[in-house]
Short mmCIF file of C-alpha atoms in Angstrom, two decimals:
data_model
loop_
_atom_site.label_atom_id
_atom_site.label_comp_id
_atom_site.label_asym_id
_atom_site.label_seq_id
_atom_site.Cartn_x
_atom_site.Cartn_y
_atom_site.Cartn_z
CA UNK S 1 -140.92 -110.35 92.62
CA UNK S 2 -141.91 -106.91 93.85
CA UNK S 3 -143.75 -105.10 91.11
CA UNK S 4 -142.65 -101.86 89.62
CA UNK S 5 -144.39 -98.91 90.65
CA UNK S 6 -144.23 -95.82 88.37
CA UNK S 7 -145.08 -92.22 89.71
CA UNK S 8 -147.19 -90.18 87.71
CA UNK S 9 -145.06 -88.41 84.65
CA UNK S 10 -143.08 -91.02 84.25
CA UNK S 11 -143.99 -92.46 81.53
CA UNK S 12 -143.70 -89.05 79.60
CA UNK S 13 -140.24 -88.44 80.74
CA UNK S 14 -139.12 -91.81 79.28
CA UNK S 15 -140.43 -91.01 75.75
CA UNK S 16 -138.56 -87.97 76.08
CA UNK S 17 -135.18 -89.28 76.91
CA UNK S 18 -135.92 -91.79 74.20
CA UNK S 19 -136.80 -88.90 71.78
CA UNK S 20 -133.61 -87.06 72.66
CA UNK S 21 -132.10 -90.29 72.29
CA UNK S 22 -133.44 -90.60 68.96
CA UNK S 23 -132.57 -86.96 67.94
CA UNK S 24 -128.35 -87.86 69.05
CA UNK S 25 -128.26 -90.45 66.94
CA UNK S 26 -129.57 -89.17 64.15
CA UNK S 27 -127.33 -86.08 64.54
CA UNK S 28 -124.63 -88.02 64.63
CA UNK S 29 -125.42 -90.07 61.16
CA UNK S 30 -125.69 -86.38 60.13
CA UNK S 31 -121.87 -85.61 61.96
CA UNK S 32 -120.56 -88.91 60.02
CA UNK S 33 -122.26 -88.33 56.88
CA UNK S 34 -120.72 -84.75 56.78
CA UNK S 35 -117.25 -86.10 57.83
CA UNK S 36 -117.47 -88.39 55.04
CA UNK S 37 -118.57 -85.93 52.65
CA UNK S 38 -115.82 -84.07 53.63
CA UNK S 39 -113.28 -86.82 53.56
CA UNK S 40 -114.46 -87.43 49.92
CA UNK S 41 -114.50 -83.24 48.95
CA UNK S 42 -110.77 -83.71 50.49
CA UNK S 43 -109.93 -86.84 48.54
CA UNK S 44 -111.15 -84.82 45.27
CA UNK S 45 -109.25 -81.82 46.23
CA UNK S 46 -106.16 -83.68 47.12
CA UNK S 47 -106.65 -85.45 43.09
CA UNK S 48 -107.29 -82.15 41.62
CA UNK S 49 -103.55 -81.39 43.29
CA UNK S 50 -102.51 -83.93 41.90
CA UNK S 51 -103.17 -83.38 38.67
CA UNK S 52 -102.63 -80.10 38.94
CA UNK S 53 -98.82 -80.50 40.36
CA UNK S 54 -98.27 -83.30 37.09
CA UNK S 55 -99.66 -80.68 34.77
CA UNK S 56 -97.27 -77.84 36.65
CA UNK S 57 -94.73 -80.44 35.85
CA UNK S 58 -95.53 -81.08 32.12
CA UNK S 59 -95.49 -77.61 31.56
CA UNK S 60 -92.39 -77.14 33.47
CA UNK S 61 -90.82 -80.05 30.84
CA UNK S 62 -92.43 -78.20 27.99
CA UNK S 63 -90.74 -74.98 28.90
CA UNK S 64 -87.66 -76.22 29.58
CA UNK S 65 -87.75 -78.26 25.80
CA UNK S 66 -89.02 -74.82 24.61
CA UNK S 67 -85.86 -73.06 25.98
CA UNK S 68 -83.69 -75.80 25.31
CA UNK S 69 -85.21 -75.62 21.63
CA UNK S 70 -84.92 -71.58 21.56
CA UNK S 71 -81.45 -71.90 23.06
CA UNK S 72 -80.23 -74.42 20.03
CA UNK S 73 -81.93 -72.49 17.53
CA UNK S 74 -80.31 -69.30 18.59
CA UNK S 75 -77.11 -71.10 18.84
CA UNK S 76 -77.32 -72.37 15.57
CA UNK S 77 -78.07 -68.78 14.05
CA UNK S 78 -75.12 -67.45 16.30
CA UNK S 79 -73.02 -69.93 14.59
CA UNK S 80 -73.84 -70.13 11.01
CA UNK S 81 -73.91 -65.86 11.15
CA UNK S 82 -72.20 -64.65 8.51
CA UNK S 83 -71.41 -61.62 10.35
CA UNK S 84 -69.05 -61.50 13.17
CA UNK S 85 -70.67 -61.64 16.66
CA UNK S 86 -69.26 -60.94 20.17
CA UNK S 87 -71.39 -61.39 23.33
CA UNK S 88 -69.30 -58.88 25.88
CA UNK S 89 -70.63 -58.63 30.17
CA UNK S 90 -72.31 -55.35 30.72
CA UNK S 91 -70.78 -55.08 34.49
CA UNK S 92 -66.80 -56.15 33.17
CA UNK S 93 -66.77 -55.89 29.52
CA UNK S 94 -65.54 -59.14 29.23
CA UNK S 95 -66.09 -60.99 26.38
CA UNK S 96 -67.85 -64.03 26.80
CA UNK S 97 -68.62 -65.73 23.80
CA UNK S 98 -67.66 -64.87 19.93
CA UNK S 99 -68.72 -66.73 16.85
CA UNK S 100 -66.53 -68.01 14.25
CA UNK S 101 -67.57 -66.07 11.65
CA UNK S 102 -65.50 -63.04 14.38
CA UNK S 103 -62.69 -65.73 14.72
CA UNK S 104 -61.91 -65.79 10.87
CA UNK S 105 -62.07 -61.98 10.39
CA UNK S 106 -60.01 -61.16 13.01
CA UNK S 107 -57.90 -64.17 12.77
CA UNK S 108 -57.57 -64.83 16.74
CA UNK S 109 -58.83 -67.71 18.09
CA UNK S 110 -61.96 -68.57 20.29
CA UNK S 111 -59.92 -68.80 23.91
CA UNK S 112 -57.37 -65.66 22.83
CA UNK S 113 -60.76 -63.62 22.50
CA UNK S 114 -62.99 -65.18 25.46
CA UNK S 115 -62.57 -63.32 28.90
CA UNK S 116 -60.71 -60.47 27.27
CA UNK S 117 -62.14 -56.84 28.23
CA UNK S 118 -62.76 -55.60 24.86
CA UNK S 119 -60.52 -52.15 25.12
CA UNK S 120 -57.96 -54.78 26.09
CA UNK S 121 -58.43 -55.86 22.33
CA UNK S 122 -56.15 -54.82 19.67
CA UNK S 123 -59.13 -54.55 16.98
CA UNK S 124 -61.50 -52.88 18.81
CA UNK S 125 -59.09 -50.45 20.58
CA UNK S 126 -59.97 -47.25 18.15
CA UNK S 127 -64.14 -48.45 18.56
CA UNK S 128 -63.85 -48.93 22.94
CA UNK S 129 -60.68 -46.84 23.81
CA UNK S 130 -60.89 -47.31 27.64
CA UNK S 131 -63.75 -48.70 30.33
CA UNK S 132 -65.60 -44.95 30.26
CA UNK S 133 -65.93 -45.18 26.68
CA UNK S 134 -67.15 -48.91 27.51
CA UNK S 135 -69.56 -47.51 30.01
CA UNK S 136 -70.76 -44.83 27.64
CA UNK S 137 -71.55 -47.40 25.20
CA UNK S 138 -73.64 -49.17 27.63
CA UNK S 139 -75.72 -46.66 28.53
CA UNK S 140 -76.62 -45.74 24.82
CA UNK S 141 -78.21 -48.90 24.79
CA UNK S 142 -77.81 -49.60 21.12
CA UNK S 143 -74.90 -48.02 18.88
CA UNK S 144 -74.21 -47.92 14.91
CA UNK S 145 -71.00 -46.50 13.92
CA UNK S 146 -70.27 -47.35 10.18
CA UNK S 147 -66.59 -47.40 8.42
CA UNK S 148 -64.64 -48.29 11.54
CA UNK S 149 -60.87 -49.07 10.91
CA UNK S 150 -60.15 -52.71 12.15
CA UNK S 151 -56.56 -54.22 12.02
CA UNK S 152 -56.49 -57.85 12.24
CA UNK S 153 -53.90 -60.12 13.72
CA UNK S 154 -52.11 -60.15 10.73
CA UNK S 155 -52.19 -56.27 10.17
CA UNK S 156 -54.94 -56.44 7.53
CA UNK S 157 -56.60 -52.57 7.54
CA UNK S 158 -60.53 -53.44 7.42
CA UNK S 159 -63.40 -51.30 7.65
CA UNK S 160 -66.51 -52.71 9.84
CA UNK S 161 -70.00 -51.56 10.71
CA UNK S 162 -69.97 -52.15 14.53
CA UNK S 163 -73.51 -52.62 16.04
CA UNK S 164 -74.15 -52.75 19.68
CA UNK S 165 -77.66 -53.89 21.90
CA UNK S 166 -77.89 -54.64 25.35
CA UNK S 167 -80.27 -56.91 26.54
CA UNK S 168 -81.26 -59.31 29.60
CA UNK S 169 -79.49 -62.39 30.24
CA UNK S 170 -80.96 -63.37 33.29
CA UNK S 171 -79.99 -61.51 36.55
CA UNK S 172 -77.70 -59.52 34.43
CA UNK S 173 -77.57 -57.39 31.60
CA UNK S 174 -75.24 -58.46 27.96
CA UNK S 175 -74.13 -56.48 25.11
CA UNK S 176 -74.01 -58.44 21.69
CA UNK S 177 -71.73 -56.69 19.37
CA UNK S 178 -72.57 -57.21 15.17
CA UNK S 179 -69.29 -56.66 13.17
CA UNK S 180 -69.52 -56.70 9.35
CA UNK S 181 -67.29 -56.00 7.23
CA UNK S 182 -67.77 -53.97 5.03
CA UNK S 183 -63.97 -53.17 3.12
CA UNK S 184 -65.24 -54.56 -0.17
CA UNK S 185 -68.34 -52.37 -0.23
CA UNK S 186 -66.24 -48.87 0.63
CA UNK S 187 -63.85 -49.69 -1.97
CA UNK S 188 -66.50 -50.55 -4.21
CA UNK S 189 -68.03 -47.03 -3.28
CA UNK S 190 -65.03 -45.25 -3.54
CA UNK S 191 -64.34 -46.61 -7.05
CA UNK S 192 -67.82 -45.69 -7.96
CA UNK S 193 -66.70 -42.11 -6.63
CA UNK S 194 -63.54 -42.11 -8.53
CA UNK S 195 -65.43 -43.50 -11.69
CA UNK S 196 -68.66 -40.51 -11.32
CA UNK S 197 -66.28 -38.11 -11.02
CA UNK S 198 -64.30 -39.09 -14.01
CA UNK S 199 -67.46 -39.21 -15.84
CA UNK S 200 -68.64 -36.17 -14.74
CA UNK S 201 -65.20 -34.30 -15.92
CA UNK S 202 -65.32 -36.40 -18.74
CA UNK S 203 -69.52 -34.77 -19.58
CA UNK S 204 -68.48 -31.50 -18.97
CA UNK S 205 -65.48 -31.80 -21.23
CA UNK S 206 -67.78 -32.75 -23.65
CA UNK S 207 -70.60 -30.74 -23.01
CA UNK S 208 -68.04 -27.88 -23.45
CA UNK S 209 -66.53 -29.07 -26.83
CA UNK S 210 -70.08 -30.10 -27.90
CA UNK S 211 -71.37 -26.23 -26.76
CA UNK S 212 -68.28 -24.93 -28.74
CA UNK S 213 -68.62 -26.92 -31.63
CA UNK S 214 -72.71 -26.20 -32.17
CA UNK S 215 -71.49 -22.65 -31.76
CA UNK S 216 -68.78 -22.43 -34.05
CA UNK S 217 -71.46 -23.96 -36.50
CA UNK S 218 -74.08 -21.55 -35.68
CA UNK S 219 -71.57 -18.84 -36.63
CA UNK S 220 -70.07 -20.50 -39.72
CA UNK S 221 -73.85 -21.20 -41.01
CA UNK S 222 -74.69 -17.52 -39.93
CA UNK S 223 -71.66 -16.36 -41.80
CA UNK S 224 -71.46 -18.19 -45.06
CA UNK S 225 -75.00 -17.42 -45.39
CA UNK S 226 -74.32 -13.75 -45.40
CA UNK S 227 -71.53 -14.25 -47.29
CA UNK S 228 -73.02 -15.88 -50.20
CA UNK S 229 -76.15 -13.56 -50.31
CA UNK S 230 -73.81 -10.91 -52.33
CA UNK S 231 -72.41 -12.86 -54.96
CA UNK S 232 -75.84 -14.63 -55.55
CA UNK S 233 -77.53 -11.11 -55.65
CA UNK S 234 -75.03 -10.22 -58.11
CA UNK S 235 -75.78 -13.76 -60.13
CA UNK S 236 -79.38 -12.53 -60.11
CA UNK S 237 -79.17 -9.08 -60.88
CA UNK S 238 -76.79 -9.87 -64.48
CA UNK S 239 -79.23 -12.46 -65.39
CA UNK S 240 -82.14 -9.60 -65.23
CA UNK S 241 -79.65 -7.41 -67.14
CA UNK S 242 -78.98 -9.73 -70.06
CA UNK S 243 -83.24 -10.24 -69.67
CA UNK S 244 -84.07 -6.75 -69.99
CA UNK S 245 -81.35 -5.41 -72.66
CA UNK S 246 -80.72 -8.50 -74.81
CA UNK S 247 -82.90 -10.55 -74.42
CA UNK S 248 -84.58 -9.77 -77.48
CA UNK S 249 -81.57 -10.71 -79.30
CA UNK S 250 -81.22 -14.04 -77.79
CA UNK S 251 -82.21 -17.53 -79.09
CA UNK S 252 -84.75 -19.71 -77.32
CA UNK S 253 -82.32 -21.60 -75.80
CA UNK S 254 -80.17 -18.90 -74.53
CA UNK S 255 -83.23 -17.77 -72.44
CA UNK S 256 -84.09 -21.08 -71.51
CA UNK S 257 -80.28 -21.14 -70.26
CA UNK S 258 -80.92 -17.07 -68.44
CA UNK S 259 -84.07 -19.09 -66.65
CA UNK S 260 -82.21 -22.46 -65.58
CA UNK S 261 -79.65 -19.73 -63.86
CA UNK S 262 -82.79 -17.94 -61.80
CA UNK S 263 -84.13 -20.88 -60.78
CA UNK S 264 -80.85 -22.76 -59.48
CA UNK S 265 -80.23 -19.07 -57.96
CA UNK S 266 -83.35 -18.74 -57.00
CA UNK S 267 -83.42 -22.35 -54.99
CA UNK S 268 -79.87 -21.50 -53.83
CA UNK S 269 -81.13 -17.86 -52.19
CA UNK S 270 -84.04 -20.15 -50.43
CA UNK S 271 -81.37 -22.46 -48.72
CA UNK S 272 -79.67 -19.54 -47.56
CA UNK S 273 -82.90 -18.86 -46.15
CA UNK S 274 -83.58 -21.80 -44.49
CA UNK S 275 -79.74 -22.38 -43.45
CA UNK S 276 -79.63 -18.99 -41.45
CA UNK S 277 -83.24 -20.07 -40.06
CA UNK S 278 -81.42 -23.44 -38.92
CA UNK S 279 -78.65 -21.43 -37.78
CA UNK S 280 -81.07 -19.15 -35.80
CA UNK S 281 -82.72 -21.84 -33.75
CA UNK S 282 -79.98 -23.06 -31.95
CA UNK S 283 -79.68 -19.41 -30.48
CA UNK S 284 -83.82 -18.79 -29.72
CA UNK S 285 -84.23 -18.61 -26.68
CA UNK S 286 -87.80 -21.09 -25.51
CA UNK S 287 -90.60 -19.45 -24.06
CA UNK S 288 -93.06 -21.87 -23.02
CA UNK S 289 -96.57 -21.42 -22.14
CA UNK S 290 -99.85 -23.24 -22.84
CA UNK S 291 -100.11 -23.98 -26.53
CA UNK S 292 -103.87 -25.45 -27.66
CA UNK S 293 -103.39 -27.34 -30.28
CA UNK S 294 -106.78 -28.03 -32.02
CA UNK S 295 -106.19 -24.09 -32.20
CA UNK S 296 -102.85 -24.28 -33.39
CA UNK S 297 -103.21 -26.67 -35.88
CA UNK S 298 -106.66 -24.55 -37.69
CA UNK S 299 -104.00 -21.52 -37.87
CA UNK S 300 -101.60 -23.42 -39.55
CA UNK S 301 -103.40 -24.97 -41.96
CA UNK S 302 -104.81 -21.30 -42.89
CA UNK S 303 -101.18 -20.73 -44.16
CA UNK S 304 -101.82 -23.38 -47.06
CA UNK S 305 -105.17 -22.04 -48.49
CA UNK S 306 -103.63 -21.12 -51.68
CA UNK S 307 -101.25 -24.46 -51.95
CA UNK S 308 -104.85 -26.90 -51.59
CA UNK S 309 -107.04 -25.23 -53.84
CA UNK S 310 -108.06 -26.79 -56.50
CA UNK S 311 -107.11 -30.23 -54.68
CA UNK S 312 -109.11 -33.03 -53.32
CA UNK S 313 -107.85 -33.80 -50.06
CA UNK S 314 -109.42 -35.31 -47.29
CA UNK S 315 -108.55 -34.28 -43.49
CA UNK S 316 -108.81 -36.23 -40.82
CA UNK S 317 -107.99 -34.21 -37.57
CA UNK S 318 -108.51 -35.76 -34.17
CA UNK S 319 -109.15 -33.69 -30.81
CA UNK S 320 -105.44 -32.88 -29.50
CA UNK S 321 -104.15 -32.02 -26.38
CA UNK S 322 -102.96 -28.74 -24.58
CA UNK S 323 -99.38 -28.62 -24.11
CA UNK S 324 -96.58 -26.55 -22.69
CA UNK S 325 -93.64 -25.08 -25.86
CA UNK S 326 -92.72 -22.10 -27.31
CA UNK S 327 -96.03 -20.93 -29.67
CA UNK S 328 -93.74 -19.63 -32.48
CA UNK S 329 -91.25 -22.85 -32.65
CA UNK S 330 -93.92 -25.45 -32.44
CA UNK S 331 -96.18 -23.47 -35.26
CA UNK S 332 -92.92 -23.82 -37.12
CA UNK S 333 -93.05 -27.21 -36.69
CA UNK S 334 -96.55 -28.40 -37.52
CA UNK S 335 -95.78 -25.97 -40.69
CA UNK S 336 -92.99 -28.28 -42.09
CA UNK S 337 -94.80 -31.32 -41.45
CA UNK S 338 -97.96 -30.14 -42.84
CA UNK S 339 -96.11 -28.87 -45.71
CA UNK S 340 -94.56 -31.84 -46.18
CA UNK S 341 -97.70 -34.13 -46.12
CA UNK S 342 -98.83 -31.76 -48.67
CA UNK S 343 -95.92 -31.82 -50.91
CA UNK S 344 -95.47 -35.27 -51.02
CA UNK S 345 -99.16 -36.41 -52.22
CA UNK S 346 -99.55 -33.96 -55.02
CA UNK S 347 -99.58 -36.76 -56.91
CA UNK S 348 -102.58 -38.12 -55.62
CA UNK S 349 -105.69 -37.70 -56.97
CA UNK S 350 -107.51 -37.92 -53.41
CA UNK S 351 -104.74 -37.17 -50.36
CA UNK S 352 -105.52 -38.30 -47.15
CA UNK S 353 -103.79 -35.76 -44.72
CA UNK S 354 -104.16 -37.20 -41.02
CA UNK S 355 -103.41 -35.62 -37.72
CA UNK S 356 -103.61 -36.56 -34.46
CA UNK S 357 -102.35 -37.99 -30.87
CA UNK S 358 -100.65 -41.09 -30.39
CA UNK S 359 -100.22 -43.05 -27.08
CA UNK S 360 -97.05 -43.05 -25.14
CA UNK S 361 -94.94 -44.79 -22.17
CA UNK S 362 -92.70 -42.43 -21.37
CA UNK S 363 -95.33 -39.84 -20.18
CA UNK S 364 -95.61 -37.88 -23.09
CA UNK S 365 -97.60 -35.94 -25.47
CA UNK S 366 -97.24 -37.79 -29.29
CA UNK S 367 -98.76 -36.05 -31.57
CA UNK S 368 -98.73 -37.47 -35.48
CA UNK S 369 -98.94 -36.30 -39.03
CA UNK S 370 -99.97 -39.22 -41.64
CA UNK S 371 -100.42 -38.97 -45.35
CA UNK S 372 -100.77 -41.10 -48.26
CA UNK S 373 -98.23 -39.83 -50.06
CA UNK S 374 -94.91 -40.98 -51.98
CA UNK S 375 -94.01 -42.17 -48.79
CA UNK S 376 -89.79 -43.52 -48.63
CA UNK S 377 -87.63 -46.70 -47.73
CA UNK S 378 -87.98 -47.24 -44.12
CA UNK S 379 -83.94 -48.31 -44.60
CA UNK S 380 -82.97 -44.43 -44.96
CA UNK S 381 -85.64 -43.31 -41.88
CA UNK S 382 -82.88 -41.84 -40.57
CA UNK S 383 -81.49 -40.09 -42.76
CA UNK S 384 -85.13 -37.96 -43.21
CA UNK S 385 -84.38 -35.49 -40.24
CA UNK S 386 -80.16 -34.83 -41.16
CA UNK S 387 -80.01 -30.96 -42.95
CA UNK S 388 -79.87 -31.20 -46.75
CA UNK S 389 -80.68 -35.07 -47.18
CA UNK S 390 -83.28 -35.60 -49.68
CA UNK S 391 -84.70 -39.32 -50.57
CA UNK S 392 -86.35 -37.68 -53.63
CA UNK S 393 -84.89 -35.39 -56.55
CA UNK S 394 -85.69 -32.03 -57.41
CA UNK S 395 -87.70 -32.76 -60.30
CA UNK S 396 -89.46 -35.40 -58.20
CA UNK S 397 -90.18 -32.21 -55.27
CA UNK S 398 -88.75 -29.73 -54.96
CA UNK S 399 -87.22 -28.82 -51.50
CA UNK S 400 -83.84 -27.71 -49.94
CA UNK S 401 -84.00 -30.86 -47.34
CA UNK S 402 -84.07 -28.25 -44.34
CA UNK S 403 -87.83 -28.47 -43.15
CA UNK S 404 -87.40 -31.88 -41.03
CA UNK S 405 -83.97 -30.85 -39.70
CA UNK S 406 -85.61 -27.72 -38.02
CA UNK S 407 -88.39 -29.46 -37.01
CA UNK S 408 -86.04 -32.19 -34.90
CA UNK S 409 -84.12 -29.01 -33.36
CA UNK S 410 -86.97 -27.39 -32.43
CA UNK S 411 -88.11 -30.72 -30.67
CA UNK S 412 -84.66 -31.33 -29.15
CA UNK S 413 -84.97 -28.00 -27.93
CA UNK S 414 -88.12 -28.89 -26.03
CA UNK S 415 -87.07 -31.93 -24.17
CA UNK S 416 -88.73 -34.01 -27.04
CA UNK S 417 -88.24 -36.21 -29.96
CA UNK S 418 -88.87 -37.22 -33.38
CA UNK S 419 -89.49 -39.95 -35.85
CA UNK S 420 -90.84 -41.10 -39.13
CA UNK S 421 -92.67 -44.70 -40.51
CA UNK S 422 -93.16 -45.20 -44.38
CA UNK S 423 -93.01 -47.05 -46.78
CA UNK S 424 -92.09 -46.19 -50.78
CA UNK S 425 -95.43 -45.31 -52.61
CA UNK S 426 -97.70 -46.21 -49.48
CA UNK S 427 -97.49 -42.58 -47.50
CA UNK S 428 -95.66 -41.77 -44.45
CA UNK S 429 -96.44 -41.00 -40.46
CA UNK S 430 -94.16 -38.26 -38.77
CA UNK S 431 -94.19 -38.34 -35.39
CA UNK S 432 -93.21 -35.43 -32.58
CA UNK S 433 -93.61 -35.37 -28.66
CA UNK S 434 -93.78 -32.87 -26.33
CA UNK S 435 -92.95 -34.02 -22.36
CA UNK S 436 -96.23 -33.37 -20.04
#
């Protein structure tokens, strides 16, 4: 065997080549490595497809269950509507659907309406004329038009409200058409017309007559007042007569007679008095302005200095509110009342006069007058406010039964009312309001 012989170097280029040998292989680990990294990165991407083309799917399903759902649902409410609905194509005016709540008003069937153009309709012919109107319609977008005359199949005259919307329907645009009808409600309106303005003739027929009659009053109060002044005057000036020249011839009793005949003249010339006052108030004319009444109520009580002394009464006056009357009328007013309090605990050895301001739902001012008077049966309450009724006798108090009935006019007059609470020998509360 011949030995090997190396040249010089040669053992250096020999590690190299195996180096470089060394460094090939171990790229190409790398090479596989990557290539299997990227066979796995394409394995996960290919599952994350996957499940992203089944979830696609499922949601595809759910969608079409959710529009499957929606589309039932709306079907049901198009069928159970109680209003009549037509479904009409935008482009031919066709009708393509109707409900039967449609079918029974207009009494033709589902296939005799279906595919129809509506102006080919007999019902809708007044409502869609011709395809311009049609086209009109459609451009409008949505429509109202209310009291339309419908005729049905069997020539029943109805009135509708006819409501129009387009909206999508796919590729394509759809008009749904909302007919009601609505014949009951006009005639129920125009009876309710009919039936106001009977009433109103009917008010201002007796507005009038009332008017006329409060009138004719006024003017047979005014004038049998006047009337009767005379002959009383005449009553009163004899009596003085006989007073003055005989009297000294006459007995006891014959004066006592003379002086029954003043005072029954003399009460008799007061209700004349307060009649023609009566009278008068229905013809004032009401001038209303701010009216305090803490101030109002001081001056009237001045008025009665002379009637409460001597007395022991106790008052018991609350703060009371501003309000808007006629100063004259409602002084007249809180006169009577006060008057009345006054009167009707004379009896008393300590009255209890009370004034003051009562609550109220309606909005207004109550204002109240209490005493612990005589008081009256709550049974004849309402007979306290009529002109001349008395619950008492003239020996019991003296009065002509006018006061009350002028203070309720004078109320009337402003927009208010009146009322009374007693009981017999346990005082009485008079009430007034005034509207804010």
């Amino acid at each position: 065997m011949i030995p090997v012989v190396y040249a010089p170097g040669h053992d250096t280029e020999l590690r190299r080549a195996d180096t470089r040998t060394q460094q090939a292989e171990a790229r190409t680990e790398q090479a596989e490595a990557r290539t299997e990294q990227a066979e796995s990165r394409t394995d996960q991407a290919k599952t994350r497809t996957e499940q992203a083309e089944t979830r696609t799917e499922e949601a595809e399903s759910r969608s079409e269950e959710a529009v499957r759902a929606s589309e039932l649902s709306y079907r049901r409410l198009f069928e159970a509507a109680k209003d009549g609905i037509l479904i009409l194509e935008a482009d031919t005016g066709r009708i393509s659907d109707v409900n039967p709540s449609l079918v029974r008003m207009l009494g033709y069937s589902h296939d005799e309406l279906v595919g129809t153009p509506i102006w080919e309709l007999g019902p809708f012919k007044d409502i869609v004329a011709n395809k311009a109107r049609f086209e009109h319609l459609h451009l409008q977008g949505y429509a109202l038009s209310e009291n339309l005359p419908l005729e049905t199949r069997d020539g029943r005259r109805i009135s509708v409200e006819f409501v129009t919307n387009v909206y999508q329907a796919g590729d394509r645009n759809a008009i749904q058409c909302n007919v009601r009808d609505v014949t009951e409600r006009k005639r129920a309106e125009e009876q309710i017309r009919a039936l106001n303005s009977q009433l109103e003739q009917r008010v201002a027929a007796r507005t009038a007559e009332l008017e006329s009659a409060n009138q004719q009053l006024d003017t047979f109060s005014y004038s049998v007042s006047h009337d009767l002044r005379a002959p009383l005057r005449h009553v009163l000036g004899y009596v003085e007569l006989l007073q003055n020249e005989d009297g000294p011839s006459f007995s006891e009793r014959q004066l006592g007679r003379l002086t029954t005949i003043t005072q029954a003249a003399t009460r008799m010339e007061k209700l004349i008095d307060d009649l023609l006052a009566f009278s008068r108030l229905g013809q004032a004319e009401i001038q209303k302005t701010k009216v305090n009444l803490d101030e109002l109520v001081q001056e009237t009580m001045g008025d009665f200095l002379a009637d409460t002394k001597g007395r022991n009464i106790v008052w018991n006056i609350h703060p009371l509110p501003t309000v808007r009357a006629d100063h004259a009328l409602l002084r007249l007013v809180l006169v009577n009342l006060v008057s009345n309090a006054l009167k009707f605990t004379g009896a008393r050895a300590e009255a209890k006069i009370e004034i003051g301001c009562a609550p109220d739902d309606n909005g207004a001012h109550v204002i109240f007058i209490r005493d612990n008077g005589a008081g009256f049966d709550p049974q004849y309450a309402a007979k306290l406010f009529c002109v001349f009724q008395r619950l008492h006798s003239q020996a019991e108090f003296e009065g002509t039964g006018i006061g009350l009935a002028n203070a309720q006019r004078i109320i009337q007059r402003h927009g208010g009312r009146t009322w009374a609470e007693g009981a017999v020998d346990a005082g009485a509360t008079f009430y007034f309001s005034i509207p804010r």
